[in-house]
């Protein structure tokens, strides 16, 4: 599977829905959702869905959105030329790593926020030191702000975003204004939404996060999996950087900086009563970074064994842990 998706074969993406289907079949055969489904959209509000036939449709919508995010992330990887030739491992990584979490199977704001983070990464990676970047910077800020309205802890990504575009561009006041403008527009719409519907806006509710209060064995295993992926990814990235050019180093620095931004956002979320802390957002940068050890001849064997171990765990987790 790794060799198939690792080669420059675009039709490999046509097999990605089969991987999604495999996870969803094991989910349906071994797990039964109980009670209503609460769909979270951050500051835009929540919606409650009664379990029943409608849950099938939302599961299909969630699977479709995961597939689109995987393809978008893979396009971002290939268009930035992280590898000498095109590869489709980032898409496979994203699907397999996301399947470890319940948001993979349930439609909610997580999928929209993930799309916005991927799109913002794509915009930053298209910046060039010798070309004006106002449009890209505006778009990236706009996408991050949308993610922040859907998942409020991501407000901490907004200042991180300014550091991201400065990796590729010298500071210019005009581009800074465009960044502020792009990040303001979603919040202007959000304030207008609250005003038109006469709703009360509550910025944050400070309390211990439900993720910490209800920390379980599944959460511990998922956190350990992400930590293992991070360690192996760093080893592969360091090997890649030893022969990388200046542009490649800046691109990997951008991915790492986004990972740091997600870390601090989730650390902040630990002190919020809502929304729930979602460590699954780390699958976005890790899906890119873990591709490097998989593509490396030196580290391909241990990283491949680790990948297949997590793949099997994702398929069987509902059988053994729920």
C-alpha atoms as a PDB file:
ATOM      1  CA  UNK A   1       0.000   0.000   0.000  1.00  0.00           C
ATOM      2  CA  UNK A   2       2.778   2.436   0.897  1.00  0.00           C
ATOM      3  CA  UNK A   3       4.698   1.686  -2.280  1.00  0.00           C
ATOM      4  CA  UNK A   4       1.525   2.014  -4.356  1.00  0.00           C
ATOM      5  CA  UNK A   5       0.633   5.443  -2.956  1.00  0.00           C
ATOM      6  CA  UNK A   6       4.275   6.506  -2.774  1.00  0.00           C
ATOM      7  CA  UNK A   7       4.875   6.253  -6.514  1.00  0.00           C
ATOM      8  CA  UNK A   8       3.901   8.930  -9.022  1.00  0.00           C
ATOM      9  CA  UNK A   9       0.585   7.302  -9.936  1.00  0.00           C
ATOM     10  CA  UNK A  10      -2.340   9.770  -9.868  1.00  0.00           C
ATOM     11  CA  UNK A  11      -4.900   6.963 -10.136  1.00  0.00           C
ATOM     12  CA  UNK A  12      -3.837   5.901  -6.624  1.00  0.00           C
ATOM     13  CA  UNK A  13      -6.259   8.557  -5.379  1.00  0.00           C
ATOM     14  CA  UNK A  14      -9.116   6.519  -6.890  1.00  0.00           C
ATOM     15  CA  UNK A  15      -8.316   3.777  -4.359  1.00  0.00           C
ATOM     16  CA  UNK A  16      -8.465   6.192  -1.431  1.00  0.00           C
ATOM     17  CA  UNK A  17     -12.288   5.862  -1.120  1.00  0.00           C
ATOM     18  CA  UNK A  18     -11.767   2.105  -0.637  1.00  0.00           C
ATOM     19  CA  UNK A  19      -9.551   2.826   2.368  1.00  0.00           C
ATOM     20  CA  UNK A  20     -12.262   5.129   3.731  1.00  0.00           C
ATOM     21  CA  UNK A  21     -14.891   2.474   3.104  1.00  0.00           C
ATOM     22  CA  UNK A  22     -12.862  -0.131   5.010  1.00  0.00           C
ATOM     23  CA  UNK A  23     -12.738   2.054   8.112  1.00  0.00           C
ATOM     24  CA  UNK A  24     -16.428   2.885   7.937  1.00  0.00           C
ATOM     25  CA  UNK A  25     -17.425  -0.756   7.496  1.00  0.00           C
ATOM     26  CA  UNK A  26     -15.530  -1.816  10.612  1.00  0.00           C
ATOM     27  CA  UNK A  27     -17.060   1.155  12.439  1.00  0.00           C
ATOM     28  CA  UNK A  28     -20.585   0.138  11.447  1.00  0.00           C
ATOM     29  CA  UNK A  29     -20.028  -3.549  12.209  1.00  0.00           C
ATOM     30  CA  UNK A  30     -18.477  -3.080  15.649  1.00  0.00           C
ATOM     31  CA  UNK A  31     -19.834   0.198  17.042  1.00  0.00           C
ATOM     32  CA  UNK A  32     -23.345   1.537  17.576  1.00  0.00           C
ATOM     33  CA  UNK A  33     -23.861   5.233  18.247  1.00  0.00           C
ATOM     34  CA  UNK A  34     -26.179   5.925  21.175  1.00  0.00           C
ATOM     35  CA  UNK A  35     -28.182   9.083  21.786  1.00  0.00           C
ATOM     36  CA  UNK A  36     -28.339  12.332  19.811  1.00  0.00           C
ATOM     37  CA  UNK A  37     -25.373  13.647  17.865  1.00  0.00           C
ATOM     38  CA  UNK A  38     -24.225  17.155  18.785  1.00  0.00           C
ATOM     39  CA  UNK A  39     -22.755  18.919  15.753  1.00  0.00           C
ATOM     40  CA  UNK A  40     -20.361  21.664  16.886  1.00  0.00           C
ATOM     41  CA  UNK A  41     -19.621  24.734  14.786  1.00  0.00           C
ATOM     42  CA  UNK A  42     -17.861  26.862  17.369  1.00  0.00           C
ATOM     43  CA  UNK A  43     -19.143  30.416  17.693  1.00  0.00           C
ATOM     44  CA  UNK A  44     -21.700  29.775  14.962  1.00  0.00           C
ATOM     45  CA  UNK A  45     -23.573  27.481  17.338  1.00  0.00           C
ATOM     46  CA  UNK A  46     -24.340  23.786  17.675  1.00  0.00           C
ATOM     47  CA  UNK A  47     -26.971  21.591  16.093  1.00  0.00           C
ATOM     48  CA  UNK A  48     -28.446  18.418  17.549  1.00  0.00           C
ATOM     49  CA  UNK A  49     -29.113  15.460  15.275  1.00  0.00           C
ATOM     50  CA  UNK A  50     -31.252  12.577  16.454  1.00  0.00           C
ATOM     51  CA  UNK A  51     -29.726   9.177  15.807  1.00  0.00           C
ATOM     52  CA  UNK A  52     -31.391   7.211  13.069  1.00  0.00           C
ATOM     53  CA  UNK A  53     -31.291   7.123   9.285  1.00  0.00           C
ATOM     54  CA  UNK A  54     -30.107  10.729   9.189  1.00  0.00           C
ATOM     55  CA  UNK A  55     -26.881   9.694  10.969  1.00  0.00           C
ATOM     56  CA  UNK A  56     -26.003   7.587   7.903  1.00  0.00           C
ATOM     57  CA  UNK A  57     -26.201  10.653   5.692  1.00  0.00           C
ATOM     58  CA  UNK A  58     -24.018  12.715   8.003  1.00  0.00           C
ATOM     59  CA  UNK A  59     -21.510   9.860   8.112  1.00  0.00           C
ATOM     60  CA  UNK A  60     -21.388   9.831   4.309  1.00  0.00           C
ATOM     61  CA  UNK A  61     -20.934  13.613   4.353  1.00  0.00           C
ATOM     62  CA  UNK A  62     -18.115  13.278   6.895  1.00  0.00           C
ATOM     63  CA  UNK A  63     -16.389  10.615   4.769  1.00  0.00           C
ATOM     64  CA  UNK A  64     -16.698  12.762   1.644  1.00  0.00           C
ATOM     65  CA  UNK A  65     -15.243  15.758   3.452  1.00  0.00           C
ATOM     66  CA  UNK A  66     -12.333  13.717   4.812  1.00  0.00           C
ATOM     67  CA  UNK A  67     -11.621  12.558   1.266  1.00  0.00           C
ATOM     68  CA  UNK A  68     -11.663  16.135  -0.046  1.00  0.00           C
ATOM     69  CA  UNK A  69      -9.357  17.294   2.753  1.00  0.00           C
ATOM     70  CA  UNK A  70      -6.968  14.423   2.043  1.00  0.00           C
ATOM     71  CA  UNK A  71      -6.807  15.312  -1.653  1.00  0.00           C
ATOM     72  CA  UNK A  72      -6.366  19.022  -0.864  1.00  0.00           C
ATOM     73  CA  UNK A  73      -3.538  18.250   1.560  1.00  0.00           C
ATOM     74  CA  UNK A  74      -1.874  16.012  -1.014  1.00  0.00           C
ATOM     75  CA  UNK A  75      -2.171  18.731  -3.663  1.00  0.00           C
ATOM     76  CA  UNK A  76      -0.556  21.171  -1.226  1.00  0.00           C
ATOM     77  CA  UNK A  77       2.329  18.738  -0.676  1.00  0.00           C
ATOM     78  CA  UNK A  78       2.956  18.097  -4.368  1.00  0.00           C
ATOM     79  CA  UNK A  79       2.523  21.703  -5.519  1.00  0.00           C
ATOM     80  CA  UNK A  80       5.091  22.814  -2.923  1.00  0.00           C
ATOM     81  CA  UNK A  81       7.504  20.181  -4.328  1.00  0.00           C
ATOM     82  CA  UNK A  82       8.389  18.659  -0.968  1.00  0.00           C
ATOM     83  CA  UNK A  83       9.498  15.567  -2.886  1.00  0.00           C
ATOM     84  CA  UNK A  84      11.438  15.196  -6.124  1.00  0.00           C
ATOM     85  CA  UNK A  85       8.410  13.570  -7.743  1.00  0.00           C
ATOM     86  CA  UNK A  86       4.719  13.562  -6.978  1.00  0.00           C
ATOM     87  CA  UNK A  87       3.568  11.203  -4.261  1.00  0.00           C
ATOM     88  CA  UNK A  88       0.181  10.422  -2.735  1.00  0.00           C
ATOM     89  CA  UNK A  89       1.315   9.343   0.707  1.00  0.00           C
ATOM     90  CA  UNK A  90       0.097  12.530   2.466  1.00  0.00           C
ATOM     91  CA  UNK A  91      -3.484  11.735   1.427  1.00  0.00           C
ATOM     92  CA  UNK A  92      -3.148   8.150   2.652  1.00  0.00           C
ATOM     93  CA  UNK A  93      -1.558   9.312   5.898  1.00  0.00           C
ATOM     94  CA  UNK A  94      -4.348  11.803   6.522  1.00  0.00           C
ATOM     95  CA  UNK A  95      -7.069   9.195   6.055  1.00  0.00           C
ATOM     96  CA  UNK A  96      -5.371   6.545   8.218  1.00  0.00           C
ATOM     97  CA  UNK A  97      -4.388   8.927  11.020  1.00  0.00           C
ATOM     98  CA  UNK A  98      -7.775  10.681  11.048  1.00  0.00           C
ATOM     99  CA  UNK A  99      -9.540   7.320  11.339  1.00  0.00           C
ATOM    100  CA  UNK A 100      -8.158   6.968  14.862  1.00  0.00           C
ATOM    101  CA  UNK A 101     -10.624   9.624  16.051  1.00  0.00           C
ATOM    102  CA  UNK A 102     -14.416   9.788  16.217  1.00  0.00           C
ATOM    103  CA  UNK A 103     -14.551  12.990  14.157  1.00  0.00           C
ATOM    104  CA  UNK A 104     -13.552  10.839  11.189  1.00  0.00           C
ATOM    105  CA  UNK A 105     -16.982   9.187  11.336  1.00  0.00           C
ATOM    106  CA  UNK A 106     -19.162  12.093  12.530  1.00  0.00           C
ATOM    107  CA  UNK A 107     -19.830  15.272  10.619  1.00  0.00           C
ATOM    108  CA  UNK A 108     -19.088  18.483  12.536  1.00  0.00           C
ATOM    109  CA  UNK A 109     -17.082  21.689  12.402  1.00  0.00           C
ATOM    110  CA  UNK A 110     -13.808  19.772  12.642  1.00  0.00           C
ATOM    111  CA  UNK A 111     -13.924  19.017   8.923  1.00  0.00           C
ATOM    112  CA  UNK A 112     -14.551  22.649   7.958  1.00  0.00           C
ATOM    113  CA  UNK A 113     -11.802  23.933  10.253  1.00  0.00           C
ATOM    114  CA  UNK A 114      -9.402  21.316   8.847  1.00  0.00           C
ATOM    115  CA  UNK A 115     -10.212  22.461   5.304  1.00  0.00           C
ATOM    116  CA  UNK A 116      -9.429  26.044   6.251  1.00  0.00           C
ATOM    117  CA  UNK A 117      -6.097  25.102   7.843  1.00  0.00           C
ATOM    118  CA  UNK A 118      -5.088  23.126   4.744  1.00  0.00           C
ATOM    119  CA  UNK A 119      -6.092  25.988   2.432  1.00  0.00           C
ATOM    120  CA  UNK A 120      -4.157  28.505   4.512  1.00  0.00           C
ATOM    121  CA  UNK A 121      -1.077  26.259   4.372  1.00  0.00           C
ATOM    122  CA  UNK A 122      -1.454  26.069   0.605  1.00  0.00           C
ATOM    123  CA  UNK A 123      -1.574  29.857   0.332  1.00  0.00           C
ATOM    124  CA  UNK A 124       1.497  30.392   2.511  1.00  0.00           C
ATOM    125  CA  UNK A 125       3.488  27.802   0.572  1.00  0.00           C
ATOM    126  CA  UNK A 126       2.855  29.730  -2.659  1.00  0.00           C
ATOM    127  CA  UNK A 127       4.543  32.874  -1.335  1.00  0.00           C
ATOM    128  CA  UNK A 128       7.739  33.976  -3.015  1.00  0.00           C
ATOM    129  CA  UNK A 129      10.320  36.421  -1.753  1.00  0.00           C
ATOM    130  CA  UNK A 130      10.594  38.192  -5.111  1.00  0.00           C
ATOM    131  CA  UNK A 131       6.851  38.554  -5.819  1.00  0.00           C
ATOM    132  CA  UNK A 132       4.233  40.551  -3.976  1.00  0.00           C
ATOM    133  CA  UNK A 133       2.214  38.356  -1.649  1.00  0.00           C
ATOM    134  CA  UNK A 134      -0.799  40.508  -0.761  1.00  0.00           C
ATOM    135  CA  UNK A 135      -3.380  38.182  -2.332  1.00  0.00           C
ATOM    136  CA  UNK A 136      -1.900  35.002  -0.803  1.00  0.00           C
ATOM    137  CA  UNK A 137      -1.527  36.638   2.616  1.00  0.00           C
ATOM    138  CA  UNK A 138      -5.101  37.947   2.538  1.00  0.00           C
ATOM    139  CA  UNK A 139      -6.448  34.504   1.578  1.00  0.00           C
ATOM    140  CA  UNK A 140      -4.398  32.674   4.219  1.00  0.00           C
ATOM    141  CA  UNK A 141      -5.541  35.061   6.971  1.00  0.00           C
ATOM    142  CA  UNK A 142      -9.136  34.735   5.784  1.00  0.00           C
ATOM    143  CA  UNK A 143      -9.001  30.932   5.960  1.00  0.00           C
ATOM    144  CA  UNK A 144      -7.367  30.915   9.422  1.00  0.00           C
ATOM    145  CA  UNK A 145     -10.040  33.298  10.712  1.00  0.00           C
ATOM    146  CA  UNK A 146     -12.820  31.056   9.402  1.00  0.00           C
ATOM    147  CA  UNK A 147     -11.173  28.129  11.236  1.00  0.00           C
ATOM    148  CA  UNK A 148     -11.052  30.272  14.393  1.00  0.00           C
ATOM    149  CA  UNK A 149     -14.781  31.050  14.234  1.00  0.00           C
ATOM    150  CA  UNK A 150     -15.540  27.331  13.848  1.00  0.00           C
ATOM    151  CA  UNK A 151     -12.987  26.212  16.461  1.00  0.00           C
ATOM    152  CA  UNK A 152     -12.409  29.238  18.762  1.00  0.00           C
ATOM    153  CA  UNK A 153      -9.036  28.131  20.265  1.00  0.00           C
ATOM    154  CA  UNK A 154      -7.570  28.734  16.808  1.00  0.00           C
ATOM    155  CA  UNK A 155      -7.630  32.474  17.497  1.00  0.00           C
ATOM    156  CA  UNK A 156      -4.053  31.830  18.649  1.00  0.00           C
ATOM    157  CA  UNK A 157      -3.219  30.785  15.086  1.00  0.00           C
ATOM    158  CA  UNK A 158      -3.840  34.330  13.866  1.00  0.00           C
ATOM    159  CA  UNK A 159      -0.618  35.800  15.338  1.00  0.00           C
ATOM    160  CA  UNK A 160       1.224  32.614  14.355  1.00  0.00           C
ATOM    161  CA  UNK A 161       0.016  33.224  10.798  1.00  0.00           C
ATOM    162  CA  UNK A 162       1.866  36.532  10.678  1.00  0.00           C
ATOM    163  CA  UNK A 163       5.078  34.695  11.546  1.00  0.00           C
ATOM    164  CA  UNK A 164       4.289  32.166   8.828  1.00  0.00           C
ATOM    165  CA  UNK A 165       4.193  34.634   5.978  1.00  0.00           C
ATOM    166  CA  UNK A 166       7.319  36.373   7.274  1.00  0.00           C
ATOM    167  CA  UNK A 167       9.196  33.117   6.641  1.00  0.00           C
ATOM    168  CA  UNK A 168       8.920  33.806   2.917  1.00  0.00           C
ATOM    169  CA  UNK A 169       8.366  37.575   2.736  1.00  0.00           C
ATOM    170  CA  UNK A 170      10.109  40.623   4.232  1.00  0.00           C
ATOM    171  CA  UNK A 171       7.844  42.710   6.443  1.00  0.00           C
ATOM    172  CA  UNK A 172       5.802  45.260   4.481  1.00  0.00           C
ATOM    173  CA  UNK A 173       3.108  47.412   6.026  1.00  0.00           C
ATOM    174  CA  UNK A 174       0.818  46.959   3.007  1.00  0.00           C
ATOM    175  CA  UNK A 175       0.905  43.152   3.311  1.00  0.00           C
ATOM    176  CA  UNK A 176       0.378  43.435   7.069  1.00  0.00           C
ATOM    177  CA  UNK A 177      -2.782  45.500   6.431  1.00  0.00           C
ATOM    178  CA  UNK A 178      -4.041  42.830   4.037  1.00  0.00           C
ATOM    179  CA  UNK A 179      -3.405  40.165   6.693  1.00  0.00           C
ATOM    180  CA  UNK A 180      -5.424  42.139   9.253  1.00  0.00           C
ATOM    181  CA  UNK A 181      -8.188  42.720   6.704  1.00  0.00           C
ATOM    182  CA  UNK A 182      -8.393  39.048   5.742  1.00  0.00           C
ATOM    183  CA  UNK A 183      -8.506  37.905   9.356  1.00  0.00           C
ATOM    184  CA  UNK A 184     -11.183  40.492  10.232  1.00  0.00           C
ATOM    185  CA  UNK A 185     -13.794  39.651   7.602  1.00  0.00           C
ATOM    186  CA  UNK A 186     -15.034  36.300   9.074  1.00  0.00           C
ATOM    187  CA  UNK A 187     -15.370  37.947  12.492  1.00  0.00           C
ATOM    188  CA  UNK A 188     -17.326  40.837  10.979  1.00  0.00           C
ATOM    189  CA  UNK A 189     -19.758  38.302   9.513  1.00  0.00           C
ATOM    190  CA  UNK A 190     -19.866  36.508  12.877  1.00  0.00           C
ATOM    191  CA  UNK A 191     -20.721  39.709  14.764  1.00  0.00           C
ATOM    192  CA  UNK A 192     -23.361  40.531  12.135  1.00  0.00           C
ATOM    193  CA  UNK A 193     -24.840  37.049  12.579  1.00  0.00           C
ATOM    194  CA  UNK A 194     -25.160  37.545  16.330  1.00  0.00           C
ATOM    195  CA  UNK A 195     -26.637  41.020  15.848  1.00  0.00           C
ATOM    196  CA  UNK A 196     -29.225  39.997  13.236  1.00  0.00           C
ATOM    197  CA  UNK A 197     -30.437  37.002  15.241  1.00  0.00           C
ATOM    198  CA  UNK A 198     -30.234  38.868  18.560  1.00  0.00           C
ATOM    199  CA  UNK A 199     -27.857  36.329  20.092  1.00  0.00           C
ATOM    200  CA  UNK A 200     -25.519  36.871  23.021  1.00  0.00           C
ATOM    201  CA  UNK A 201     -21.863  36.462  22.182  1.00  0.00           C
ATOM    202  CA  UNK A 202     -19.765  34.672  24.826  1.00  0.00           C
ATOM    203  CA  UNK A 203     -16.062  34.777  23.875  1.00  0.00           C
ATOM    204  CA  UNK A 204     -14.808  31.947  26.117  1.00  0.00           C
ATOM    205  CA  UNK A 205     -16.010  29.866  29.050  1.00  0.00           C
ATOM    206  CA  UNK A 206     -13.075  29.117  31.333  1.00  0.00           C
ATOM    207  CA  UNK A 207     -13.121  25.691  32.986  1.00  0.00           C
ATOM    208  CA  UNK A 208     -11.310  22.376  32.717  1.00  0.00           C
ATOM    209  CA  UNK A 209     -11.941  20.962  29.264  1.00  0.00           C
ATOM    210  CA  UNK A 210     -14.203  17.854  28.989  1.00  0.00           C
ATOM    211  CA  UNK A 211     -11.361  16.092  27.156  1.00  0.00           C
ATOM    212  CA  UNK A 212      -9.294  16.200  30.360  1.00  0.00           C
ATOM    213  CA  UNK A 213     -12.202  15.458  32.687  1.00  0.00           C
ATOM    214  CA  UNK A 214     -13.215  12.392  30.649  1.00  0.00           C
ATOM    215  CA  UNK A 215      -9.712  11.252  29.701  1.00  0.00           C
ATOM    216  CA  UNK A 216      -9.871   7.552  28.817  1.00  0.00           C
ATOM    217  CA  UNK A 217      -7.681   4.716  27.589  1.00  0.00           C
ATOM    218  CA  UNK A 218      -8.658   5.528  23.994  1.00  0.00           C
ATOM    219  CA  UNK A 219      -7.515   9.127  24.434  1.00  0.00           C
ATOM    220  CA  UNK A 220      -4.244   7.955  25.936  1.00  0.00           C
ATOM    221  CA  UNK A 221      -3.559   5.549  23.070  1.00  0.00           C
ATOM    222  CA  UNK A 222      -4.406   8.191  20.449  1.00  0.00           C
ATOM    223  CA  UNK A 223      -2.100  10.688  22.136  1.00  0.00           C
ATOM    224  CA  UNK A 224       0.670   8.071  22.240  1.00  0.00           C
ATOM    225  CA  UNK A 225       0.149   7.324  18.531  1.00  0.00           C
ATOM    226  CA  UNK A 226       0.470  11.007  17.631  1.00  0.00           C
ATOM    227  CA  UNK A 227       3.598  11.297  19.761  1.00  0.00           C
ATOM    228  CA  UNK A 228       5.180   8.292  18.002  1.00  0.00           C
ATOM    229  CA  UNK A 229       4.305   9.796  14.624  1.00  0.00           C
ATOM    230  CA  UNK A 230       5.864  13.080  15.696  1.00  0.00           C
ATOM    231  CA  UNK A 231       9.135  11.453  16.826  1.00  0.00           C
ATOM    232  CA  UNK A 232       9.541   9.386  13.664  1.00  0.00           C
ATOM    233  CA  UNK A 233       8.558  12.375  11.509  1.00  0.00           C
ATOM    234  CA  UNK A 234      11.229  14.551  13.111  1.00  0.00           C
ATOM    235  CA  UNK A 235      13.855  11.894  12.408  1.00  0.00           C
ATOM    236  CA  UNK A 236      12.796  11.715   8.757  1.00  0.00           C
ATOM    237  CA  UNK A 237      12.631  15.497   8.417  1.00  0.00           C
ATOM    238  CA  UNK A 238      16.123  15.965   9.864  1.00  0.00           C
ATOM    239  CA  UNK A 239      17.477  13.492   7.299  1.00  0.00           C
ATOM    240  CA  UNK A 240      15.630  15.329   4.526  1.00  0.00           C
ATOM    241  CA  UNK A 241      16.956  18.718   5.630  1.00  0.00           C
ATOM    242  CA  UNK A 242      20.560  17.518   5.471  1.00  0.00           C
ATOM    243  CA  UNK A 243      20.409  17.736   1.665  1.00  0.00           C
ATOM    244  CA  UNK A 244      17.593  20.268   1.252  1.00  0.00           C
ATOM    245  CA  UNK A 245      17.783  23.701  -0.315  1.00  0.00           C
ATOM    246  CA  UNK A 246      16.867  26.971   1.358  1.00  0.00           C
ATOM    247  CA  UNK A 247      13.314  26.956  -0.055  1.00  0.00           C
ATOM    248  CA  UNK A 248      12.651  23.448   1.267  1.00  0.00           C
ATOM    249  CA  UNK A 249      13.923  24.406   4.718  1.00  0.00           C
ATOM    250  CA  UNK A 250      11.531  27.355   4.815  1.00  0.00           C
ATOM    251  CA  UNK A 251       8.600  25.180   3.759  1.00  0.00           C
ATOM    252  CA  UNK A 252       9.273  22.618   6.471  1.00  0.00           C
ATOM    253  CA  UNK A 253       9.728  25.476   8.946  1.00  0.00           C
ATOM    254  CA  UNK A 254       6.247  26.643   7.978  1.00  0.00           C
ATOM    255  CA  UNK A 255       4.719  23.205   8.629  1.00  0.00           C
ATOM    256  CA  UNK A 256       6.495  23.007  11.982  1.00  0.00           C
ATOM    257  CA  UNK A 257       5.317  26.500  12.911  1.00  0.00           C
ATOM    258  CA  UNK A 258       1.731  25.540  12.141  1.00  0.00           C
ATOM    259  CA  UNK A 259       2.179  22.489  14.353  1.00  0.00           C
ATOM    260  CA  UNK A 260       3.410  24.760  17.157  1.00  0.00           C
ATOM    261  CA  UNK A 261       0.391  27.008  16.613  1.00  0.00           C
ATOM    262  CA  UNK A 262      -1.960  24.030  16.881  1.00  0.00           C
ATOM    263  CA  UNK A 263      -0.160  22.905  20.049  1.00  0.00           C
ATOM    264  CA  UNK A 264      -0.599  26.266  21.783  1.00  0.00           C
ATOM    265  CA  UNK A 265      -4.204  26.486  20.594  1.00  0.00           C
ATOM    266  CA  UNK A 266      -4.983  23.104  22.159  1.00  0.00           C
ATOM    267  CA  UNK A 267      -3.046  24.018  25.300  1.00  0.00           C
ATOM    268  CA  UNK A 268      -5.280  27.085  25.578  1.00  0.00           C
ATOM    269  CA  UNK A 269      -8.329  24.890  24.908  1.00  0.00           C
ATOM    270  CA  UNK A 270      -7.435  22.769  27.956  1.00  0.00           C
ATOM    271  CA  UNK A 271      -8.653  25.665  30.106  1.00  0.00           C
ATOM    272  CA  UNK A 272     -11.918  26.141  28.190  1.00  0.00           C
ATOM    273  CA  UNK A 273     -15.204  24.461  29.068  1.00  0.00           C
ATOM    274  CA  UNK A 274     -15.999  24.240  25.361  1.00  0.00           C
ATOM    275  CA  UNK A 275     -15.316  23.262  22.630  1.00  0.00           C
ATOM    276  CA  UNK A 276     -13.765  19.877  23.273  1.00  0.00           C
ATOM    277  CA  UNK A 277     -10.002  19.657  22.910  1.00  0.00           C
ATOM    278  CA  UNK A 278      -9.281  17.921  19.596  1.00  0.00           C
ATOM    279  CA  UNK A 279      -5.763  16.543  19.286  1.00  0.00           C
ATOM    280  CA  UNK A 280      -6.766  15.172  15.881  1.00  0.00           C
ATOM    281  CA  UNK A 281      -5.863  18.526  14.338  1.00  0.00           C
ATOM    282  CA  UNK A 282      -2.247  17.378  14.605  1.00  0.00           C
ATOM    283  CA  UNK A 283      -2.987  14.898  11.795  1.00  0.00           C
ATOM    284  CA  UNK A 284      -2.698  17.777   9.302  1.00  0.00           C
ATOM    285  CA  UNK A 285       0.998  18.637   9.801  1.00  0.00           C
ATOM    286  CA  UNK A 286       1.904  15.046  10.747  1.00  0.00           C
ATOM    287  CA  UNK A 287       0.432  13.686   7.499  1.00  0.00           C
ATOM    288  CA  UNK A 288       2.949  15.853   5.641  1.00  0.00           C
ATOM    289  CA  UNK A 289       5.926  15.300   7.927  1.00  0.00           C
ATOM    290  CA  UNK A 290       5.451  11.516   8.229  1.00  0.00           C
ATOM    291  CA  UNK A 291       5.696  11.239   4.443  1.00  0.00           C
ATOM    292  CA  UNK A 292       9.421  11.984   4.646  1.00  0.00           C
ATOM    293  CA  UNK A 293      10.469   8.871   6.625  1.00  0.00           C
ATOM    294  CA  UNK A 294       8.144   6.765   4.457  1.00  0.00           C
ATOM    295  CA  UNK A 295       9.864   8.087   1.323  1.00  0.00           C
ATOM    296  CA  UNK A 296      13.346   7.749   2.773  1.00  0.00           C
ATOM    297  CA  UNK A 297      15.274   4.599   1.889  1.00  0.00           C
ATOM    298  CA  UNK A 298      17.006   4.712   5.250  1.00  0.00           C
ATOM    299  CA  UNK A 299      13.881   4.940   7.412  1.00  0.00           C
ATOM    300  CA  UNK A 300      11.243   3.391   5.159  1.00  0.00           C
ATOM    301  CA  UNK A 301      11.176  -0.013   6.900  1.00  0.00           C
ATOM    302  CA  UNK A 302      10.624   1.098  10.536  1.00  0.00           C
ATOM    303  CA  UNK A 303       8.242   3.883   9.514  1.00  0.00           C
ATOM    304  CA  UNK A 304       6.279   1.485   7.283  1.00  0.00           C
ATOM    305  CA  UNK A 305       5.930  -1.022  10.132  1.00  0.00           C
ATOM    306  CA  UNK A 306       4.689   1.780  12.364  1.00  0.00           C
ATOM    307  CA  UNK A 307       2.226   2.905   9.686  1.00  0.00           C
ATOM    308  CA  UNK A 308       0.745  -0.585   9.265  1.00  0.00           C
ATOM    309  CA  UNK A 309       0.530  -1.009  13.025  1.00  0.00           C
ATOM    310  CA  UNK A 310      -1.579   2.147  13.301  1.00  0.00           C
ATOM    311  CA  UNK A 311      -3.614   1.107  10.268  1.00  0.00           C
ATOM    312  CA  UNK A 312      -4.541  -2.208  11.934  1.00  0.00           C
ATOM    313  CA  UNK A 313      -5.257  -0.434  15.204  1.00  0.00           C
ATOM    314  CA  UNK A 314      -7.584   1.995  13.421  1.00  0.00           C
ATOM    315  CA  UNK A 315      -9.506  -0.885  11.870  1.00  0.00           C
ATOM    316  CA  UNK A 316      -9.824  -2.872  15.095  1.00  0.00           C
ATOM    317  CA  UNK A 317     -10.031  -0.168  17.763  1.00  0.00           C
ATOM    318  CA  UNK A 318     -13.819  -0.314  18.121  1.00  0.00           C
ATOM    319  CA  UNK A 319     -13.652  -4.074  18.638  1.00  0.00           C
ATOM    320  CA  UNK A 320     -11.205  -3.970  21.520  1.00  0.00           C
ATOM    321  CA  UNK A 321     -11.703  -0.566  23.148  1.00  0.00           C
ATOM    322  CA  UNK A 322     -15.462   0.096  22.985  1.00  0.00           C
END
